[in-house]
mmCIF file of C-alpha atoms and ligand atoms in Angstrom:
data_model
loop_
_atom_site.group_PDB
_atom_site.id
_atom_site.type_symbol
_atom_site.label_atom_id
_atom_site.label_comp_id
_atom_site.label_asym_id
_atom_site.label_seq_id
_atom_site.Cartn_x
_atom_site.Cartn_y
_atom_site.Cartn_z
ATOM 1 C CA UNK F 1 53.413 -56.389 4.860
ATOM 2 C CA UNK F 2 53.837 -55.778 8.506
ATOM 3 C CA UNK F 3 55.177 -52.620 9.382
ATOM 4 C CA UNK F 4 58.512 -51.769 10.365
ATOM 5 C CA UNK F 5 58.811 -48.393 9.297
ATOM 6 C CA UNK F 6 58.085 -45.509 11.118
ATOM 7 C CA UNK F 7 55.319 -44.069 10.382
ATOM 8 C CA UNK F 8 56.683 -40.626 11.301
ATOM 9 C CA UNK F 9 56.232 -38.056 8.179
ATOM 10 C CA UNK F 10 59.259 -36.075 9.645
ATOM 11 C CA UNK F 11 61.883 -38.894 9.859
ATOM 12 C CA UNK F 12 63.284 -41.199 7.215
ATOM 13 C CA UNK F 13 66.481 -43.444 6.936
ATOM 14 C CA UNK F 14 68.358 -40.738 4.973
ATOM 15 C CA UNK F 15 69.456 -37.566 7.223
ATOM 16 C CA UNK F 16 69.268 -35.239 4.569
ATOM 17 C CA UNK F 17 65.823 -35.235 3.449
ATOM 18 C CA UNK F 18 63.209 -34.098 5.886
ATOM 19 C CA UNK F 19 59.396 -36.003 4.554
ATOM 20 C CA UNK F 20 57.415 -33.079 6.212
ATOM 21 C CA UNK F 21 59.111 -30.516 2.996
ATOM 22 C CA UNK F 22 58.239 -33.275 0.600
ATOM 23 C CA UNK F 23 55.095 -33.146 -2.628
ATOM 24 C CA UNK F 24 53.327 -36.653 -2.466
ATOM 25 C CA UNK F 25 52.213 -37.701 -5.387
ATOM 26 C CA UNK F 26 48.981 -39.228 -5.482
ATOM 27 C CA UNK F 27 49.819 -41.693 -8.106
ATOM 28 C CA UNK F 28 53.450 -43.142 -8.584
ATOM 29 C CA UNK F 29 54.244 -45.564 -11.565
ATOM 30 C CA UNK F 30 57.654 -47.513 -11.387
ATOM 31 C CA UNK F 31 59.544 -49.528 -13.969
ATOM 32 C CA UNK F 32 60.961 -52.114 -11.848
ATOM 33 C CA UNK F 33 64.509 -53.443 -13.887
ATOM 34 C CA UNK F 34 67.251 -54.494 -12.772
ATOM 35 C CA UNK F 35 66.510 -58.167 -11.314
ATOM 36 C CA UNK F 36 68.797 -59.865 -13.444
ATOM 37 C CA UNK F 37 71.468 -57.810 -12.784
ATOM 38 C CA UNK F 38 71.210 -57.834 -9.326
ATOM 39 C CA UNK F 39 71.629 -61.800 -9.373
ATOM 40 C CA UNK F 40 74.253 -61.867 -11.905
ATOM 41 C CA UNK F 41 76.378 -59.621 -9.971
ATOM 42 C CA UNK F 42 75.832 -62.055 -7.089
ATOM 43 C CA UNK F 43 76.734 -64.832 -9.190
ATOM 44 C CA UNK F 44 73.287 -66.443 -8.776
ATOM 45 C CA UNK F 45 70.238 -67.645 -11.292
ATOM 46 C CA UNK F 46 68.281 -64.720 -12.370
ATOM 47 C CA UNK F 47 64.810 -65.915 -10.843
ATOM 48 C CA UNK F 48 66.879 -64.862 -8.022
ATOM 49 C CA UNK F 49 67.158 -61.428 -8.935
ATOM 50 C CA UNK F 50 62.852 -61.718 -9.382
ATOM 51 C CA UNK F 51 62.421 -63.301 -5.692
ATOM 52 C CA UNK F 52 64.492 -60.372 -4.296
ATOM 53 C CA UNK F 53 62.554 -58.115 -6.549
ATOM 54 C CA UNK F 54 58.941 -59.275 -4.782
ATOM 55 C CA UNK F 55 60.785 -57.890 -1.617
ATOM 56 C CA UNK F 56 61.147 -54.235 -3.038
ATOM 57 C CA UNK F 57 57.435 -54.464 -4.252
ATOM 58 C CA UNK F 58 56.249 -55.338 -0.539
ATOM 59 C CA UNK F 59 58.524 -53.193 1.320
ATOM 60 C CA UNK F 60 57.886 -49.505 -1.299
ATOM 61 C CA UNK F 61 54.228 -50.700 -0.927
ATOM 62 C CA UNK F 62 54.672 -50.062 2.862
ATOM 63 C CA UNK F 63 56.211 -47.255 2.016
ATOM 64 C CA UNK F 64 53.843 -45.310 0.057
ATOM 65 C CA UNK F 65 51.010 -46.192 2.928
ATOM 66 C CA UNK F 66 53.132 -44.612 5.060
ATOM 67 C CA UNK F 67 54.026 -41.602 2.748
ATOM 68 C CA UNK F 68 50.455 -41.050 1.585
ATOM 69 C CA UNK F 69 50.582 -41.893 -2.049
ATOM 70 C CA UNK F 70 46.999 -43.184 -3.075
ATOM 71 C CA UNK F 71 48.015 -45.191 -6.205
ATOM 72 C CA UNK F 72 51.387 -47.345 -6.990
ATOM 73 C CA UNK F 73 51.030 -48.445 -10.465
ATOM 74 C CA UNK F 74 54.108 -51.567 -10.935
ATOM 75 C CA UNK F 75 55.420 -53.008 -14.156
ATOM 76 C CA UNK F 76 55.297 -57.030 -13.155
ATOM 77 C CA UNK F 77 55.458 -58.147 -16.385
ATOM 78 C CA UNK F 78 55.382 -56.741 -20.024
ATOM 79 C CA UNK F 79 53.587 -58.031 -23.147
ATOM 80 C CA UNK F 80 56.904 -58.332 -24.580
ATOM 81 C CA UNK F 81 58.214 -60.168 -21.577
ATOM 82 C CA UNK F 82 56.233 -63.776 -22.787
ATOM 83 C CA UNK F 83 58.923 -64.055 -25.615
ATOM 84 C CA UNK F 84 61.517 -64.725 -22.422
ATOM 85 C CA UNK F 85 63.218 -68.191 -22.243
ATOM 86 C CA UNK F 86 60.043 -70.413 -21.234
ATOM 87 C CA UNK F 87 61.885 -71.498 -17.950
ATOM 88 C CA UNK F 88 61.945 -67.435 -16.951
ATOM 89 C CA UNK F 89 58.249 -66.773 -18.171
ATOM 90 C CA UNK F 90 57.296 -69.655 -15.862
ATOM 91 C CA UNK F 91 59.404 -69.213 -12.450
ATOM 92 C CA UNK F 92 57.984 -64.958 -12.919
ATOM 93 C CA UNK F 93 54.557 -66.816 -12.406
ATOM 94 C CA UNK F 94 55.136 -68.771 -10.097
ATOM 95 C CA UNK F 95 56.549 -66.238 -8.032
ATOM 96 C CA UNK F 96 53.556 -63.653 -8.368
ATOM 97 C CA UNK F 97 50.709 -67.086 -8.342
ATOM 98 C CA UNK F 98 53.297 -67.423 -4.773
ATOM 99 C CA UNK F 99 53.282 -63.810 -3.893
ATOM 100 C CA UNK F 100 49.230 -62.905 -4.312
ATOM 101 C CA UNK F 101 49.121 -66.234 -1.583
ATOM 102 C CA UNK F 102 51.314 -65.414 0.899
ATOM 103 C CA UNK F 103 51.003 -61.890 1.026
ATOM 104 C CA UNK F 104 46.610 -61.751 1.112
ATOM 105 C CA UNK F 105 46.603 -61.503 4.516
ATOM 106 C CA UNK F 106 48.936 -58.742 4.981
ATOM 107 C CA UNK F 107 47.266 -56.783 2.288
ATOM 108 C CA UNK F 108 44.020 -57.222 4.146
ATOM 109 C CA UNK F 109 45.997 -56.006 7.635
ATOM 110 C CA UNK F 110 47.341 -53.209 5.753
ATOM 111 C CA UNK F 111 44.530 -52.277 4.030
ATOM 112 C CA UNK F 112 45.884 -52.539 0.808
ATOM 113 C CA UNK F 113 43.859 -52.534 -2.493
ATOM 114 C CA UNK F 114 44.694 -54.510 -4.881
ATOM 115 C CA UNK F 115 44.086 -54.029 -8.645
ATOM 116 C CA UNK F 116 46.203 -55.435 -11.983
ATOM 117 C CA UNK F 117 45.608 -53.989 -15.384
ATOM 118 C CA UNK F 118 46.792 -55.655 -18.939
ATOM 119 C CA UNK F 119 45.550 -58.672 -21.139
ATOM 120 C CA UNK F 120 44.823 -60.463 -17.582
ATOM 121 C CA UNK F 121 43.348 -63.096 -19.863
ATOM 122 C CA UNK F 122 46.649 -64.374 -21.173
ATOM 123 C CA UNK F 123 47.887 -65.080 -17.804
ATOM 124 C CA UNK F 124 48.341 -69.296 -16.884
ATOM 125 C CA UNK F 125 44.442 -70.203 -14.476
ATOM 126 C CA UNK F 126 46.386 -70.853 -11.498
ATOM 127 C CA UNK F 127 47.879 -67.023 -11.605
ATOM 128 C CA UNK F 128 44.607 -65.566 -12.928
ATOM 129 C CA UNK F 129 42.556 -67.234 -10.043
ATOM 130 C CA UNK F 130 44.838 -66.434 -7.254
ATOM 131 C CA UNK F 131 45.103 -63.031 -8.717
ATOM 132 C CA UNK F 132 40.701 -62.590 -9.048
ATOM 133 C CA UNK F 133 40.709 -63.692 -5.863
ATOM 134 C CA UNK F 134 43.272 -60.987 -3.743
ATOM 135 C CA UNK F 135 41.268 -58.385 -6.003
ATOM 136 C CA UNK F 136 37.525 -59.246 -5.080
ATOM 137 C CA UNK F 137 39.331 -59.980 -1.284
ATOM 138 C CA UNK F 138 40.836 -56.775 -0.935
ATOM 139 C CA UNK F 139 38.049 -54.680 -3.066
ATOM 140 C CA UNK F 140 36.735 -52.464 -0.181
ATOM 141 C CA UNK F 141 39.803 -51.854 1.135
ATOM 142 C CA UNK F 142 40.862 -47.890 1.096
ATOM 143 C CA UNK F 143 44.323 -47.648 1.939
ATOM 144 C CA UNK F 144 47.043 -47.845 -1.058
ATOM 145 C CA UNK F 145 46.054 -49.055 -4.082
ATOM 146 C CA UNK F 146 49.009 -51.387 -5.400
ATOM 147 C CA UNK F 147 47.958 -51.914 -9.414
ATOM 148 C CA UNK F 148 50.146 -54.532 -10.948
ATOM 149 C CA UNK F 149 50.387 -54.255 -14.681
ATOM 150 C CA UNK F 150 50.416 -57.593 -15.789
ATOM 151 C CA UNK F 151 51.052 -58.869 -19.609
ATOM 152 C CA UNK F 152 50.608 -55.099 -19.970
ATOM 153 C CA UNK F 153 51.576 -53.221 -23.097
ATOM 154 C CA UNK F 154 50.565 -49.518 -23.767
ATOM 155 C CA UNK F 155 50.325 -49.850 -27.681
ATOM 156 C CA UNK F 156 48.053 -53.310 -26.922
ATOM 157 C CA UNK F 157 46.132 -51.052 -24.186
ATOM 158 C CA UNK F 158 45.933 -48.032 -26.738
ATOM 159 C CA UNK F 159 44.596 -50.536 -29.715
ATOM 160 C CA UNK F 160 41.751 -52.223 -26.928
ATOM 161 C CA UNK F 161 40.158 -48.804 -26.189
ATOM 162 C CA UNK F 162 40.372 -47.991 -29.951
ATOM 163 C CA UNK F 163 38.329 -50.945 -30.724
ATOM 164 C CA UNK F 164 35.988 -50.679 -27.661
ATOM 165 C CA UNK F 165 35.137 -47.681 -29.267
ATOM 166 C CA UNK F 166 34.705 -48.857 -32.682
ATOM 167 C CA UNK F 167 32.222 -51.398 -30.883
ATOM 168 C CA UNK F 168 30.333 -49.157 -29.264
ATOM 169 C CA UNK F 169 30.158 -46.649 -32.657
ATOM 170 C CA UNK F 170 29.099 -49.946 -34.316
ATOM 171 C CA UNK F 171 26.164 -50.158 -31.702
ATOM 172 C CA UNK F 172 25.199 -46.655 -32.511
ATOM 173 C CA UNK F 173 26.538 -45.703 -28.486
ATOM 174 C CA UNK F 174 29.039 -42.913 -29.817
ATOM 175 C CA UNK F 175 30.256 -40.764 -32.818
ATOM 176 C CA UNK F 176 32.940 -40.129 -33.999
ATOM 177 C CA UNK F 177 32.497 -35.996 -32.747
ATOM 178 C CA UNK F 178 31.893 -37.839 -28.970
ATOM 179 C CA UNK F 179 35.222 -38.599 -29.456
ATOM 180 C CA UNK F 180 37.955 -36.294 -26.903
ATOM 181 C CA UNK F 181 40.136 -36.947 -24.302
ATOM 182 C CA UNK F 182 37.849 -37.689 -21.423
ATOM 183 C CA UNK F 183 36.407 -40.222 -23.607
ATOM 184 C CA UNK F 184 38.816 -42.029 -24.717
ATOM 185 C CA UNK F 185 40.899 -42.499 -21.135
ATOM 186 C CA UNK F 186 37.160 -43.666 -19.931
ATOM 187 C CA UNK F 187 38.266 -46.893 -22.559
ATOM 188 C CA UNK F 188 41.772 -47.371 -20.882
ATOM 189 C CA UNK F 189 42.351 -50.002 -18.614
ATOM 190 C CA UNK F 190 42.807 -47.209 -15.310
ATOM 191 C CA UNK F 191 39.583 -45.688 -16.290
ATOM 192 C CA UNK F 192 38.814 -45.031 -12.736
ATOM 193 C CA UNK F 193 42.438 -44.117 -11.571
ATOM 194 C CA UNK F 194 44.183 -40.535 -11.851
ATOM 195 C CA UNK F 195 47.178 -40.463 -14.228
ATOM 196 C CA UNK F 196 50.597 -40.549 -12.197
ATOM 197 C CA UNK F 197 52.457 -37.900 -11.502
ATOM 198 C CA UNK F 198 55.794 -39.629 -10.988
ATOM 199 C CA UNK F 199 57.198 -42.595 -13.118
ATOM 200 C CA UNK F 200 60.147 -44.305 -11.536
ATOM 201 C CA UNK F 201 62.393 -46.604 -13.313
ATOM 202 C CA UNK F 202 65.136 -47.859 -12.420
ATOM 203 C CA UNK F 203 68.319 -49.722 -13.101
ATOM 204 C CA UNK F 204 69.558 -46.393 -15.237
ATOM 205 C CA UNK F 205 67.769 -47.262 -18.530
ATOM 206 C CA UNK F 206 65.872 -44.130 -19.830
ATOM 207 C CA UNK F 207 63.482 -45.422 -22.139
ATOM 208 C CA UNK F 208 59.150 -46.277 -21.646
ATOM 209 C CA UNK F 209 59.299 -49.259 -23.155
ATOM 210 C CA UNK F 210 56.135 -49.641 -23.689
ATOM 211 C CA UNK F 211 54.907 -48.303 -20.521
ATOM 212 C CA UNK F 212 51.399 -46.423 -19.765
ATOM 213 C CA UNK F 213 51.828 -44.241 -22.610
ATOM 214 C CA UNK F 214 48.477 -42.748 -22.540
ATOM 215 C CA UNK F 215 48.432 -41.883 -19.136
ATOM 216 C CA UNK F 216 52.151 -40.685 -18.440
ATOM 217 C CA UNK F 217 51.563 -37.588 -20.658
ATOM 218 C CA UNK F 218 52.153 -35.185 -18.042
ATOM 219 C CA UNK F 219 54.162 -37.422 -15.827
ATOM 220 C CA UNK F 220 57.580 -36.085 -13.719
ATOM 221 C CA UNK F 221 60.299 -38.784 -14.606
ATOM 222 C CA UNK F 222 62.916 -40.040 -12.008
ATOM 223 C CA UNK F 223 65.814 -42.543 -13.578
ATOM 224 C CA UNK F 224 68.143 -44.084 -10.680
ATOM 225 C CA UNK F 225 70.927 -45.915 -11.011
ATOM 226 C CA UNK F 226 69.725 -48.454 -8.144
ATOM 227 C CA UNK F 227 68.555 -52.398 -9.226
ATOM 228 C CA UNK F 228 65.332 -52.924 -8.495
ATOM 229 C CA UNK F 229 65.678 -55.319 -5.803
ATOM 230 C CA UNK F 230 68.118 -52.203 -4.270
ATOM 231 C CA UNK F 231 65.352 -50.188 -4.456
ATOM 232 C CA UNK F 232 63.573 -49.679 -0.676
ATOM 233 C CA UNK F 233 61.858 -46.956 1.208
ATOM 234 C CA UNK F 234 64.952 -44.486 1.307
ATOM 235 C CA UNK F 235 65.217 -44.762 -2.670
ATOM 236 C CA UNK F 236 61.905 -43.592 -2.652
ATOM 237 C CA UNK F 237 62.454 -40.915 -0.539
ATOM 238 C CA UNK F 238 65.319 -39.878 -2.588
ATOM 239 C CA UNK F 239 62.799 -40.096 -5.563
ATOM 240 C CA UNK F 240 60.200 -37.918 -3.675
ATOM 241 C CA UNK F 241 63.371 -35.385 -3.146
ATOM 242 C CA UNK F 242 63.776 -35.079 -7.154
ATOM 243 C CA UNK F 243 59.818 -34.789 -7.434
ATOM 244 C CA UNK F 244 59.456 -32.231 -4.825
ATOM 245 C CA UNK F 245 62.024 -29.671 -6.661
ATOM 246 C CA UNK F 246 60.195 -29.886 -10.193
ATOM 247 C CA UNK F 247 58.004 -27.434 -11.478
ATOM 248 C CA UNK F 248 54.706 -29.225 -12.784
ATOM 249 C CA UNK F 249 53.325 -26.845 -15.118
ATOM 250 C CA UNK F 250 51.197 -28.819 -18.023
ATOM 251 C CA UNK F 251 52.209 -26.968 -20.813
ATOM 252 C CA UNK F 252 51.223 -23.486 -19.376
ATOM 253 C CA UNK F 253 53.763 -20.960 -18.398
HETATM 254 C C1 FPP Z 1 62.937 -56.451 -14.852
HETATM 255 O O1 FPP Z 1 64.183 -56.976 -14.503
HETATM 256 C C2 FPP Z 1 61.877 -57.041 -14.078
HETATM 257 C C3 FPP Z 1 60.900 -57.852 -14.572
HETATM 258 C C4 FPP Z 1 60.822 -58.261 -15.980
HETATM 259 C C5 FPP Z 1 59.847 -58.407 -13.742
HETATM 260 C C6 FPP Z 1 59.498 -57.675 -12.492
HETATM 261 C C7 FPP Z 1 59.129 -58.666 -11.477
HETATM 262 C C8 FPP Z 1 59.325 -58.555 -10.137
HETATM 263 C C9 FPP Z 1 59.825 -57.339 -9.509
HETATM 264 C C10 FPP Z 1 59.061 -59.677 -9.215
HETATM 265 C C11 FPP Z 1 57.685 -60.200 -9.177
HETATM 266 C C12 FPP Z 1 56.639 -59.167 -9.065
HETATM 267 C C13 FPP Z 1 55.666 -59.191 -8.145
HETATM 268 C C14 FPP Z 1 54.610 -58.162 -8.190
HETATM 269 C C15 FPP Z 1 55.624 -60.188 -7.077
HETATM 270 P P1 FPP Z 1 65.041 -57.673 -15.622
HETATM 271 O O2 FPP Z 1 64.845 -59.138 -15.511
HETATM 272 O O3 FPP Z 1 64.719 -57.107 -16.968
HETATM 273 O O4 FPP Z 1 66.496 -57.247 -15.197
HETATM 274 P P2 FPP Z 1 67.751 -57.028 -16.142
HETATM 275 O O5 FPP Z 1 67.410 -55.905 -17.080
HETATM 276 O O6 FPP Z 1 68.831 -56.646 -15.173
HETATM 277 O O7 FPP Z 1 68.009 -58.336 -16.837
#
């Protein structure tokens, strides 16, 4: 992940942002889309459109050590995305079995935490080990926490904490009056994470699908127009811009 970047809070690519005026959030979620357009537009195979994809994921990594945002939660691959042609479900893992390899090293320079959340158990052994082993590696590391949601669906992450529950009612653990908020997130998968502040997707589509919907409940959304693999540090900038002017005000006046 060496760095390229500056890491000067007061200078960025893009003239007319200055980062010293800008809110970080301390927990960004992205939907990255786009990859297949990207390559089609280029004419080329849409695994493609994935490899440059991995390239936006290391470089806005960078980026938010730099800026000082604590968590980046990324959307690597959806529950629904197994019912892809079999030849796209299997190049996406061998890119990320490819990517945890090659880029362990540079997430231990960088400090970089890494942490993945989703039915991790449905993923192929050779991902699932490579991907045990950059977690357990990189485990005391404090700088940015990059948490890849992998075979990740918020219903299917809704219905596991839901039946966690049940199991631990069943074991006479809880009631149903222990039952509240706090609770209940202590089920989810980021149990130990802060909810984000800012979801990014983009690509232009405004829709979740699927996406954290327990935990983006008070979340600032940011659509952009850019592909994913488009998407670098003066995007994200641009993002933090749109962040910066909203007024966060959870339901109170
Ligand atoms: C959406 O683009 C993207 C995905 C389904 C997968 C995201 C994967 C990566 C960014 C690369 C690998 C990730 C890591 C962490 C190394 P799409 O295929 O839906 O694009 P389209 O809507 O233009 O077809």
């Amino acid at each position: 992940m060496k760095f390229t970047l500056k890491k000067n809070k007061t200078e960025s690519g893009n003239p007319d942002v200055d980062l010293a005026s800008l809110k970080i959030p301390e927990h960004i979620a992205i939907i990255m889309d786009g990859n297949g357009r990207w390559a089609k537009k280029r004419g080329l195979p849409r695994v493609a459109g994935h490899r440059a994809g991995a390239d936006s994921v290391r470089k806005i990594v960078e980026s938010c050590d730099i800026l000082g945002v604590s968590y980046l939660t990324l959307y690597a691959f959806s529950s629904e995305n197994w019912n892809r042609p079999q030849k796209e479900v299997s190049a996406l893992m061998d890119l990320l079995e490819k990517f945890l390899k090659d880029k362990l090293p540079e997430m231990m320079e960088d400090n970089v935490r890494l942490r993945a959340i989703g039915r991790l158990e449905m993923l192929p052994e050779h991902v699932k080990a490579e991907l045990d082993k950059a977690i357990s590696t990189t485990a005391a590391n404090t700088g940015v926490t990059m948490n890849l949601a992998l075979s990740y669906g918020g219903r299917e992450e809704i219905v596991d904490a839901a039946k966690q529950l049940v199991r631990k009612a069943e074991a006479g653990e809880v009631t149903a009056d222990d039952v509240d908020n706090e609770l209940f997130s202590a089920q989810m998968y980021t149990a130990d994470m802060p909810d984000p502040d800012l979801l990014i997707r983009t690509s232009g589509e405004v829709r979740l699908s699927n996406f954290l919907l327990w935990q983006l409940s008070y979340a600032e959304i940011v659509i952009t127009d850019q592909l994913w693999p488009d998407f670098r540090h003066d995007a994200l900038v641009d993002a933090l811009g749109e962040y910066t002017k909203r007024d966060r005000r959870f339901g109170k006046l």
